[in-house]
Short mmCIF file of the N, C-alpha and C atoms (twelve columns), coordinates in Angstrom:
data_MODEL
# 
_entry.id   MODEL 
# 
loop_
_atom_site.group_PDB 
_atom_site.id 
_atom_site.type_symbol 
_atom_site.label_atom_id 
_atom_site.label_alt_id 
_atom_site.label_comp_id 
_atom_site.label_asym_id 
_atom_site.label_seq_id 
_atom_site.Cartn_x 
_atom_site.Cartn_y 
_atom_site.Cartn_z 
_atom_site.pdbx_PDB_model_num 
ATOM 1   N N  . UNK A 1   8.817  50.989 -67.538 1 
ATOM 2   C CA . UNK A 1   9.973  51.770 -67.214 1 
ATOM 3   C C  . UNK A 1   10.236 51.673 -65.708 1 
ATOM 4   N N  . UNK A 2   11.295 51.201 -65.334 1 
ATOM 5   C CA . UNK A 2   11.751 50.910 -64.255 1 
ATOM 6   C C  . UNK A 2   12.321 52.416 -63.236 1 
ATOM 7   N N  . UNK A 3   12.203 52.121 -62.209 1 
ATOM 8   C CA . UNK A 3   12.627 53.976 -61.715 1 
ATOM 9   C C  . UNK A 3   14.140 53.096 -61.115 1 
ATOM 10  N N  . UNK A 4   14.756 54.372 -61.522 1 
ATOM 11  C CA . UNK A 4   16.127 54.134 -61.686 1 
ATOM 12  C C  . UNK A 4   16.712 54.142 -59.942 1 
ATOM 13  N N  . UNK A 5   17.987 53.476 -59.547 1 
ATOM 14  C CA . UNK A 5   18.391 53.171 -58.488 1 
ATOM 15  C C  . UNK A 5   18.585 54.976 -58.409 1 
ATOM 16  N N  . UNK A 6   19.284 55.379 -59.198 1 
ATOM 17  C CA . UNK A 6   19.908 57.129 -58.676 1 
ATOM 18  C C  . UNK A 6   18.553 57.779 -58.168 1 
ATOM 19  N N  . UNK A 7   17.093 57.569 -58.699 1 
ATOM 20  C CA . UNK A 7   15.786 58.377 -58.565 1 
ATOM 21  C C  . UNK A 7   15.711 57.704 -57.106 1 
ATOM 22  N N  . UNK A 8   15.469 56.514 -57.305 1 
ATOM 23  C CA . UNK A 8   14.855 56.004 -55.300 1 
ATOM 24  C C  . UNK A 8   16.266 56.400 -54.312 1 
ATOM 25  N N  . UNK A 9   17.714 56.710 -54.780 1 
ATOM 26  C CA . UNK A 9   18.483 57.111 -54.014 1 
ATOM 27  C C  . UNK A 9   17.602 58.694 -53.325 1 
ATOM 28  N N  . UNK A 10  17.632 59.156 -54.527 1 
ATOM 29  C CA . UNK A 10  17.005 60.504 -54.325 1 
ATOM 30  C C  . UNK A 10  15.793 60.866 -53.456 1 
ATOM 31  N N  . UNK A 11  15.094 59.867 -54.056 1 
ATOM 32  C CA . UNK A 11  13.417 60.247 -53.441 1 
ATOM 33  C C  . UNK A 11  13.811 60.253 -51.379 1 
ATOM 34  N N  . UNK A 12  14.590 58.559 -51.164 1 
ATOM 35  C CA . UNK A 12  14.699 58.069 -49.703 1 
ATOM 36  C C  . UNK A 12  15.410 59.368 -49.356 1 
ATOM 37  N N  . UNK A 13  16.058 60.365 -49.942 1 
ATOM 38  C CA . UNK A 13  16.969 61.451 -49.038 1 
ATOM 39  C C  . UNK A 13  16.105 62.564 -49.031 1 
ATOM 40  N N  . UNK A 14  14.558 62.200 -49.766 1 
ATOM 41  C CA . UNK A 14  13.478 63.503 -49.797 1 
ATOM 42  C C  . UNK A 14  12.966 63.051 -48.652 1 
ATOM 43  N N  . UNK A 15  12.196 61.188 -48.900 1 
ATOM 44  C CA . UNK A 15  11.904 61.408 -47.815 1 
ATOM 45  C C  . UNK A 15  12.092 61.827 -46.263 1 
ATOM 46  N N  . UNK A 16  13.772 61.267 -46.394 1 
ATOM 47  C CA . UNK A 16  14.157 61.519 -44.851 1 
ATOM 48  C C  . UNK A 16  14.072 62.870 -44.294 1 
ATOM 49  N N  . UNK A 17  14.452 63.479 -45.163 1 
ATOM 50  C CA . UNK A 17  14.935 65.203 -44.807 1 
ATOM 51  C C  . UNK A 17  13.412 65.808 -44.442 1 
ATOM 52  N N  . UNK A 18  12.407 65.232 -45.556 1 
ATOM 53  C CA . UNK A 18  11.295 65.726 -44.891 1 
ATOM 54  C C  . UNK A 18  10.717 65.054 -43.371 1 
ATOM 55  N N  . UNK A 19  10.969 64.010 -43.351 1 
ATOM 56  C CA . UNK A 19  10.441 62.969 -41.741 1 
ATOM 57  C C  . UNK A 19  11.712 63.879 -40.823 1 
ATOM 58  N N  . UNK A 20  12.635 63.910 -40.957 1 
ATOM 59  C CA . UNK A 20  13.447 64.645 -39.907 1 
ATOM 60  C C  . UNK A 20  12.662 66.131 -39.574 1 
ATOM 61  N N  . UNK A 21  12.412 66.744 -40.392 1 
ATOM 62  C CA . UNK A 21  11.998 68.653 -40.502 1 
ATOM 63  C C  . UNK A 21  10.973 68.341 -39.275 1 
ATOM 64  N N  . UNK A 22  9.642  67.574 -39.652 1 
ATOM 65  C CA . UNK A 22  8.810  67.151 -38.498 1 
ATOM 66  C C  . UNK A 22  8.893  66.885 -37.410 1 
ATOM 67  N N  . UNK A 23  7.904  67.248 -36.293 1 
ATOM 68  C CA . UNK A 23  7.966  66.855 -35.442 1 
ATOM 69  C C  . UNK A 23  8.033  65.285 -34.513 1 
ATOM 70  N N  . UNK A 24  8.658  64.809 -34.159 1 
ATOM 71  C CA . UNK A 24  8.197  63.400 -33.656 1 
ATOM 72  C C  . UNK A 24  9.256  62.803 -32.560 1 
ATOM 73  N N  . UNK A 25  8.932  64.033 -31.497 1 
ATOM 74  C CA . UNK A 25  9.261  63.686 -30.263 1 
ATOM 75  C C  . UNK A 25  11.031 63.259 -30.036 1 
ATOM 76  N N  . UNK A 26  10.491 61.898 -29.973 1 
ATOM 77  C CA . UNK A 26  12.136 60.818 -29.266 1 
ATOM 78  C C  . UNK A 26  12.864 60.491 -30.202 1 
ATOM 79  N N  . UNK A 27  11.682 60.451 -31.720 1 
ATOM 80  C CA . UNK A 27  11.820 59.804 -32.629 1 
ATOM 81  C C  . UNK A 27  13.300 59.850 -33.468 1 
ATOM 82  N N  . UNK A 28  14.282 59.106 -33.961 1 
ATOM 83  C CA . UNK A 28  14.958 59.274 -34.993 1 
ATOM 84  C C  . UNK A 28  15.063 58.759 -36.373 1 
ATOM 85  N N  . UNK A 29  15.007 59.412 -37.245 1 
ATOM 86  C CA . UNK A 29  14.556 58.435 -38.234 1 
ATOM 87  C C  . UNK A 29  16.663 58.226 -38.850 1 
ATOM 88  N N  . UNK A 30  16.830 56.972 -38.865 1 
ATOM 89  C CA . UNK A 30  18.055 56.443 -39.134 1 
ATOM 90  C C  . UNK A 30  18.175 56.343 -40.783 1 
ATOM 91  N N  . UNK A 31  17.442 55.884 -41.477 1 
ATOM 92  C CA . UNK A 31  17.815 54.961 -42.811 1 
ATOM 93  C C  . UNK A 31  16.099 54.812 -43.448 1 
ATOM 94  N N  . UNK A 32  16.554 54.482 -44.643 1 
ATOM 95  C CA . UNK A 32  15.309 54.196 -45.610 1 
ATOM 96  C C  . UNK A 32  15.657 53.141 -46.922 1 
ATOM 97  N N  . UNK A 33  14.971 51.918 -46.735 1 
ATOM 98  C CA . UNK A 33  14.943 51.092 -47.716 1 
ATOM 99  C C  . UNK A 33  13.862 51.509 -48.537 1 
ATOM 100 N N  . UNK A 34  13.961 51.230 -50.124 1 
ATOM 101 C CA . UNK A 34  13.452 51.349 -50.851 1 
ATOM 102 C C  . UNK A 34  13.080 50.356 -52.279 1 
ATOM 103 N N  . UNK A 35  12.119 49.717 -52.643 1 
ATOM 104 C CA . UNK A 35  12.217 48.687 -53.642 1 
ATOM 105 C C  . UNK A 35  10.665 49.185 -54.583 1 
ATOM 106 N N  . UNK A 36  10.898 48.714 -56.034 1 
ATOM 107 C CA . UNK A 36  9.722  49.044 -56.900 1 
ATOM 108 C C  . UNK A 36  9.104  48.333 -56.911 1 
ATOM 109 N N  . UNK A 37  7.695  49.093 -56.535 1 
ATOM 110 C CA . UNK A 37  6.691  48.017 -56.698 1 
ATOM 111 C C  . UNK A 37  5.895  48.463 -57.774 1 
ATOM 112 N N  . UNK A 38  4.116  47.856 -57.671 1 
ATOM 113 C CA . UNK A 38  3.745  47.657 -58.899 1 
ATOM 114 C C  . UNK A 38  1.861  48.186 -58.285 1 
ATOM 115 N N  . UNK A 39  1.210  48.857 -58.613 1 
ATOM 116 C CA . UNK A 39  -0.348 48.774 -58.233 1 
ATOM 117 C C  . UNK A 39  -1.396 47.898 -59.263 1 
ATOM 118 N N  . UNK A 40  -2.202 48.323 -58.875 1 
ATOM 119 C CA . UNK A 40  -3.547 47.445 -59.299 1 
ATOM 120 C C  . UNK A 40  -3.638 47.552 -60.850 1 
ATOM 121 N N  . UNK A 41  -3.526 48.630 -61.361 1 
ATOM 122 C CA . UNK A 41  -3.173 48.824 -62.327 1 
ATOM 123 C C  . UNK A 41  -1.932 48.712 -63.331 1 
ATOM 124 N N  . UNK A 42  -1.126 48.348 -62.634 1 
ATOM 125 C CA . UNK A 42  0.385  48.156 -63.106 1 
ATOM 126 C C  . UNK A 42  1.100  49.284 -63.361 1 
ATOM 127 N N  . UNK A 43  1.106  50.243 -62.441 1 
ATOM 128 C CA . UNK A 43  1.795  51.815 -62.415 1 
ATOM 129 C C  . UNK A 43  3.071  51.270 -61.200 1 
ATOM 130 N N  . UNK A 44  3.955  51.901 -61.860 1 
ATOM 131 C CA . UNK A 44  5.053  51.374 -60.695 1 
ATOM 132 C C  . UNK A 44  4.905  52.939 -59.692 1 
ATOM 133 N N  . UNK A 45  5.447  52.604 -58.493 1 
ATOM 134 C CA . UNK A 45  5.778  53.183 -57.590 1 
ATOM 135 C C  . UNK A 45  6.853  52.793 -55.825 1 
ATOM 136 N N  . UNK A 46  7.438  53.547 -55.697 1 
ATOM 137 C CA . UNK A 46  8.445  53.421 -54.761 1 
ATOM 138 C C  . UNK A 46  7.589  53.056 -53.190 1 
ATOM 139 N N  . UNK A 47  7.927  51.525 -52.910 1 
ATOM 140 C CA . UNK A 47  7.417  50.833 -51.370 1 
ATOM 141 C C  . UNK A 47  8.710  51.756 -50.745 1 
ATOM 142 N N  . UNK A 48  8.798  52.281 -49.613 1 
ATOM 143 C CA . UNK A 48  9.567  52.701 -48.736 1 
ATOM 144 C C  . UNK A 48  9.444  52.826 -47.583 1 
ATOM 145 N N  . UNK A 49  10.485 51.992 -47.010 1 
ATOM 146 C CA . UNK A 49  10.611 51.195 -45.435 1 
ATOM 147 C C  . UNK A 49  11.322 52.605 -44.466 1 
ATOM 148 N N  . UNK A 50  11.272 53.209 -44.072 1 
ATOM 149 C CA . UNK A 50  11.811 54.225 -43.206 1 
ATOM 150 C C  . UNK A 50  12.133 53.812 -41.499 1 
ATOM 151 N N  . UNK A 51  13.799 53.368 -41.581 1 
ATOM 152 C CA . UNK A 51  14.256 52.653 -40.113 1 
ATOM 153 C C  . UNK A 51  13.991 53.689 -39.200 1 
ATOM 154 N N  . UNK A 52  13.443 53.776 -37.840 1 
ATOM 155 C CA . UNK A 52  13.581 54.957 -37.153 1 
ATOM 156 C C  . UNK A 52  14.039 54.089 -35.652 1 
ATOM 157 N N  . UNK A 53  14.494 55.049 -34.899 1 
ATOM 158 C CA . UNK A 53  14.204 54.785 -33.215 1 
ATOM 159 C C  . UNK A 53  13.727 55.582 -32.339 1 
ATOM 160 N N  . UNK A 54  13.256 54.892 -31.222 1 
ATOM 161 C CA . UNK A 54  12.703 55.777 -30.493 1 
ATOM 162 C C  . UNK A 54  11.190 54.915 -30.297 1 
ATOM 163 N N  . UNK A 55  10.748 55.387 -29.817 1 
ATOM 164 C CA . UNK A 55  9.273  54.540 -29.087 1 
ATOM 165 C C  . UNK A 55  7.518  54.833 -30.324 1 
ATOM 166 N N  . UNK A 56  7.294  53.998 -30.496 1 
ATOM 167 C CA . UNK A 56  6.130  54.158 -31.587 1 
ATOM 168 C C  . UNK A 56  5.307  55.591 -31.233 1 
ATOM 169 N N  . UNK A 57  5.078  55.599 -29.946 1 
ATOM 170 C CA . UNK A 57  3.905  56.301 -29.862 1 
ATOM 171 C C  . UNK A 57  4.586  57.954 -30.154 1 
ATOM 172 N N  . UNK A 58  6.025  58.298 -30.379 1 
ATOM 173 C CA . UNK A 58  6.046  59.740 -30.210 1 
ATOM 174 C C  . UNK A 58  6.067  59.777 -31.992 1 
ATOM 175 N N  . UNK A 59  5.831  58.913 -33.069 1 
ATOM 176 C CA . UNK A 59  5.207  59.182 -34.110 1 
ATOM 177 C C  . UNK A 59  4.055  59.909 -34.290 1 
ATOM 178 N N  . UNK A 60  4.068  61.132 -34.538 1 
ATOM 179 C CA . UNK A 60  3.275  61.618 -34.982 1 
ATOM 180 C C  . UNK A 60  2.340  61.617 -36.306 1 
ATOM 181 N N  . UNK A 61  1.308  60.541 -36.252 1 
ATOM 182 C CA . UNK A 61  0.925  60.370 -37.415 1 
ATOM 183 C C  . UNK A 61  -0.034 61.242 -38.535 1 
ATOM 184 N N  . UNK A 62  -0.648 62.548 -37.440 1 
ATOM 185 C CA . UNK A 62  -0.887 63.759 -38.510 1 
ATOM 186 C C  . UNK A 62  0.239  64.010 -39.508 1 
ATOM 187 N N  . UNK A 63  1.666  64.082 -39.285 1 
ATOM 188 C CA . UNK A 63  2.579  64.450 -39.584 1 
ATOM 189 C C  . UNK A 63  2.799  63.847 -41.086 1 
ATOM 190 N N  . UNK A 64  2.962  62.300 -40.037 1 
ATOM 191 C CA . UNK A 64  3.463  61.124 -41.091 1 
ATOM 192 C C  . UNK A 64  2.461  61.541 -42.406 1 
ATOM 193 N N  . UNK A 65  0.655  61.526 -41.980 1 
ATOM 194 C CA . UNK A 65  0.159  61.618 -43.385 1 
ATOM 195 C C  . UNK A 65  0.101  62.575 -44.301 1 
ATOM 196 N N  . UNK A 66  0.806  63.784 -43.393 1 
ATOM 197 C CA . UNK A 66  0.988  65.162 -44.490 1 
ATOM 198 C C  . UNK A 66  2.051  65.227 -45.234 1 
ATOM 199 N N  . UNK A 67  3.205  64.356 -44.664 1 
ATOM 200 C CA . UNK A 67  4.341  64.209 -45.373 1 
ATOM 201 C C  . UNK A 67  4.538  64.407 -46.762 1 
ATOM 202 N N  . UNK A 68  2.991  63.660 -47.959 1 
ATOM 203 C CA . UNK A 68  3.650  63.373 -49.166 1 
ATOM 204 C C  . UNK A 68  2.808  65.014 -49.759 1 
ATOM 205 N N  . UNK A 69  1.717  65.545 -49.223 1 
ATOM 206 C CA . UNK A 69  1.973  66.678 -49.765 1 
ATOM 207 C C  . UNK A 69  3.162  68.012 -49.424 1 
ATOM 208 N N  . UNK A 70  3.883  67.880 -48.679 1 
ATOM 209 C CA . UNK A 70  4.745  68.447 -48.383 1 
ATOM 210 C C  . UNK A 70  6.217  68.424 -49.108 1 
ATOM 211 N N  . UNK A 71  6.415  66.985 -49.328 1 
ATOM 212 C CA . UNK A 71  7.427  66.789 -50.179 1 
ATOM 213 C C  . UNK A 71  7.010  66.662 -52.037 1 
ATOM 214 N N  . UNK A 72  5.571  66.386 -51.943 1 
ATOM 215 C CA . UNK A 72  5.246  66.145 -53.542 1 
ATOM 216 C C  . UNK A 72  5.956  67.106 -54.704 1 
ATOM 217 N N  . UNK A 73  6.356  68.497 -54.470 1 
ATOM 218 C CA . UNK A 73  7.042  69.029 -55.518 1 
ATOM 219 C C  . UNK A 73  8.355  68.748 -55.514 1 
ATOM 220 N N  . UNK A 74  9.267  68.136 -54.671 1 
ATOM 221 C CA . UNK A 74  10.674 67.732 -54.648 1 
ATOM 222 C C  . UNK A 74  10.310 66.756 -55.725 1 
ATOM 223 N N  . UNK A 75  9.671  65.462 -55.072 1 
ATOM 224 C CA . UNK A 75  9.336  63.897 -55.636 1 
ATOM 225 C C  . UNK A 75  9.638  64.116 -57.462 1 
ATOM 226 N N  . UNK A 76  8.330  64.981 -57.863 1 
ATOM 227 C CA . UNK A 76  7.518  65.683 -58.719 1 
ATOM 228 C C  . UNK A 76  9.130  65.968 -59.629 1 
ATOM 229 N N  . UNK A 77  10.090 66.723 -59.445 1 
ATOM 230 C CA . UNK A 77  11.328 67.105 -59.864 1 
ATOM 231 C C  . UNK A 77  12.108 66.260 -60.448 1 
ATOM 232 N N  . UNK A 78  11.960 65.070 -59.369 1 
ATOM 233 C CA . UNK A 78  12.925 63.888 -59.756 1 
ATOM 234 C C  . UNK A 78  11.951 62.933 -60.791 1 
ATOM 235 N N  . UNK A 79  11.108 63.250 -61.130 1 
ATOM 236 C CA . UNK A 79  10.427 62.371 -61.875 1 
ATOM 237 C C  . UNK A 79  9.651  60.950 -61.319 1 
ATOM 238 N N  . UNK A 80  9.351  61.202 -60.469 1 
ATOM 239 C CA . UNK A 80  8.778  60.827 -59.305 1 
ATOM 240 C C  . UNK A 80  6.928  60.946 -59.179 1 
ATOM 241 N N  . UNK A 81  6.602  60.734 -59.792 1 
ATOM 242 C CA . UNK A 81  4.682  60.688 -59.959 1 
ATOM 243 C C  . UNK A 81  3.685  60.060 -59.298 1 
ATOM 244 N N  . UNK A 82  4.053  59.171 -59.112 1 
ATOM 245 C CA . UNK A 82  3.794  58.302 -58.090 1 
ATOM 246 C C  . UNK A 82  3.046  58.246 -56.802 1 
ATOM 247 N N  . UNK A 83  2.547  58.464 -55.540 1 
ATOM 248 C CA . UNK A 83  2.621  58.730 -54.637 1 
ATOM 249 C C  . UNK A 83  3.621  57.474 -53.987 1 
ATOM 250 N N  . UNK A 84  4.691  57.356 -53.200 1 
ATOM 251 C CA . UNK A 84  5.648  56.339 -52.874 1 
ATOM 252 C C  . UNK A 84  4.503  55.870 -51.218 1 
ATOM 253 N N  . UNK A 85  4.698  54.814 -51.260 1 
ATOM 254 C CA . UNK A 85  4.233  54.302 -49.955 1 
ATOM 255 C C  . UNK A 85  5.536  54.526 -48.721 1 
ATOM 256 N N  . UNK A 86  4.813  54.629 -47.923 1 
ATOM 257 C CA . UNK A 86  5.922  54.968 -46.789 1 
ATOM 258 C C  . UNK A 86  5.404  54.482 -45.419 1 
ATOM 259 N N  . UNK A 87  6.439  53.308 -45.171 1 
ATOM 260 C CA . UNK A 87  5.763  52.882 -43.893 1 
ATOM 261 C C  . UNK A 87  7.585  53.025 -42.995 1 
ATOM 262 N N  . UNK A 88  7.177  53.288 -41.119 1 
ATOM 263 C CA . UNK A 88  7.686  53.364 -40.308 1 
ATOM 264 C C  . UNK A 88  8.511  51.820 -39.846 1 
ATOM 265 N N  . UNK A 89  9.501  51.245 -39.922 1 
ATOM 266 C CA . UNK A 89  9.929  50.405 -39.106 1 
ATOM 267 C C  . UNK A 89  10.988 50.543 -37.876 1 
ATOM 268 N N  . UNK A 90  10.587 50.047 -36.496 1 
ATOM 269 C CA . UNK A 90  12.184 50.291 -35.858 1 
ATOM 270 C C  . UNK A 90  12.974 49.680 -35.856 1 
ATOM 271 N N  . UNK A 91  13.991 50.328 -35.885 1 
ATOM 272 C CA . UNK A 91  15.733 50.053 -35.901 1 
ATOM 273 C C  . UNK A 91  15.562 48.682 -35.331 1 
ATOM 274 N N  . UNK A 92  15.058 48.166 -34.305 1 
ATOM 275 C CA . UNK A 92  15.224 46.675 -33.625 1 
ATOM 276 C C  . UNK A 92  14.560 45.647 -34.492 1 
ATOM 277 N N  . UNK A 93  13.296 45.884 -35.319 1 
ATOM 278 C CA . UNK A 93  12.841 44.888 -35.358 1 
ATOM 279 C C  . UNK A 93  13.685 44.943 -37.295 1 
ATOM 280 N N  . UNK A 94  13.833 45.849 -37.447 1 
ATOM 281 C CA . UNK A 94  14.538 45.632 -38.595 1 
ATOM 282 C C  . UNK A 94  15.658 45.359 -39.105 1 
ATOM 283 N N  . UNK A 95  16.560 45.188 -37.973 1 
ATOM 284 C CA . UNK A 95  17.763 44.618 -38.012 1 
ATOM 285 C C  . UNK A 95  17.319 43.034 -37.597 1 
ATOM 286 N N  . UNK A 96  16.625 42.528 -36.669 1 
ATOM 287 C CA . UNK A 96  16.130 41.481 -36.582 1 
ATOM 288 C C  . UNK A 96  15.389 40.818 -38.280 1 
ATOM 289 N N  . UNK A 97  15.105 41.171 -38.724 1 
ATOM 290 C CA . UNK A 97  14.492 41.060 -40.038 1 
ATOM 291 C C  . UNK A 97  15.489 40.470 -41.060 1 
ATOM 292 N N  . UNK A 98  16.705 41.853 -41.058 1 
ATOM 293 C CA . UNK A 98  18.031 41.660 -41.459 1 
ATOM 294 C C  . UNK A 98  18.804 40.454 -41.588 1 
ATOM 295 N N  . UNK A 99  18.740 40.326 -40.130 1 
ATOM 296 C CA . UNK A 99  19.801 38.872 -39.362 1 
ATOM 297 C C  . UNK A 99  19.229 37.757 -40.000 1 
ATOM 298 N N  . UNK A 100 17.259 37.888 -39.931 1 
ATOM 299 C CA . UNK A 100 16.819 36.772 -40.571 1 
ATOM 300 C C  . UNK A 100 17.135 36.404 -41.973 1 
ATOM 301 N N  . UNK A 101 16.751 37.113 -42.712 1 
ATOM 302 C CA . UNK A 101 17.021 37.135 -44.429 1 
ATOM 303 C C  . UNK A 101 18.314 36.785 -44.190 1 
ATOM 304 N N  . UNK A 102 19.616 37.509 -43.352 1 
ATOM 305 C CA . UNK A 102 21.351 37.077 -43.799 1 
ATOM 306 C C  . UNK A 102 21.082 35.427 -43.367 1 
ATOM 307 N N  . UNK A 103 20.469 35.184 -42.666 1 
ATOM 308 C CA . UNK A 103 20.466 33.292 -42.307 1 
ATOM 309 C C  . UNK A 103 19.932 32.423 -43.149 1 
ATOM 310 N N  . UNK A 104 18.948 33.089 -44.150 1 
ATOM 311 C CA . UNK A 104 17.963 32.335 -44.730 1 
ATOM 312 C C  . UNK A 104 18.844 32.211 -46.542 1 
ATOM 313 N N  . UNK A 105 20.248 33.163 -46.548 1 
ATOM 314 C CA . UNK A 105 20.709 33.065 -47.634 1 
ATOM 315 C C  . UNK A 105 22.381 33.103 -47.227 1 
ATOM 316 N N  . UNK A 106 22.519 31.933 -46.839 1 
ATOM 317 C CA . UNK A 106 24.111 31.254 -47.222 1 
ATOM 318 C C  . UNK A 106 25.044 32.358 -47.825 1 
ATOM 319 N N  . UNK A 107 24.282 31.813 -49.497 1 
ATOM 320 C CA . UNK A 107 25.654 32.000 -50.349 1 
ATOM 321 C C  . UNK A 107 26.032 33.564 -49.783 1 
ATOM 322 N N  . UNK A 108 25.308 34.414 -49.459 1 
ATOM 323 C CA . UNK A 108 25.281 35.838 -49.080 1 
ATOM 324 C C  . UNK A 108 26.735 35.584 -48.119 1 
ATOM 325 N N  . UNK A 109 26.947 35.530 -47.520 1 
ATOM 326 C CA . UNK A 109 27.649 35.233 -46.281 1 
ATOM 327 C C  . UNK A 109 28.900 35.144 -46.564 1 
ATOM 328 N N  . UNK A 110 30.035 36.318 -45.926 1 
ATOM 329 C CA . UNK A 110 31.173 36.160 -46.136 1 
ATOM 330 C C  . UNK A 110 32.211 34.440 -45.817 1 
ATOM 331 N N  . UNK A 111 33.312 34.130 -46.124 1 
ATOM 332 C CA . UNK A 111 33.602 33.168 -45.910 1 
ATOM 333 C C  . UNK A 111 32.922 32.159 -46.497 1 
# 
């Protein structure tokens, strides 16, 4: 059973709202990609890329790792069981990332 695009819409606006509530300095968290993945066992669960700006170090990573008990009864609602992985990228290197993948696929490309 595949988790539905409307559930990872959902979950990325749990996560954000919860990474915003936190503390983390300079930090802004912009955007959140999200894609299904798969564990060792073959349990799916939500990889989630969280764009932020601002300088690494005012991440607060007590924060970051309390995050999923904090949000786990939202998640939990949406049908969401999982624990979702959640990693930090910045805005620069992930638009760089972006630019790469739009080069590496043509047909993508307006015109």
């Amino acid at each position: 059973m595949t988790i539905a695009l409307e559930t990872q819409e959902k979950a990325k606006e749990i996560i954000l709202a919860g990474l915003r509530a936190q503390s983390h300095g300079s930090v802004r968290f912009c955007d959140a990609e999200s894609e299904v993945a798969w564990n060792a066992i073959d349990e799916e669960f939500l990889d989630v890329s969280v764009i932020y700006e601002g300088t690494h170090e005012d991440l607060n990573m007590h924060s970051l790792n309390a995050l999923h008990g904090e949000i786990e009864p939202q998640l939990l609602e949406i049908g969401i069981s999982q624990i979702p992985s959640v990693s930090c990228i910045p805005k620069a290197e992930y638009d760089r990332l972006l630019s790469e993948r739009t080069a590496a696929r043509p047909w993508d490309r307006p015109g």
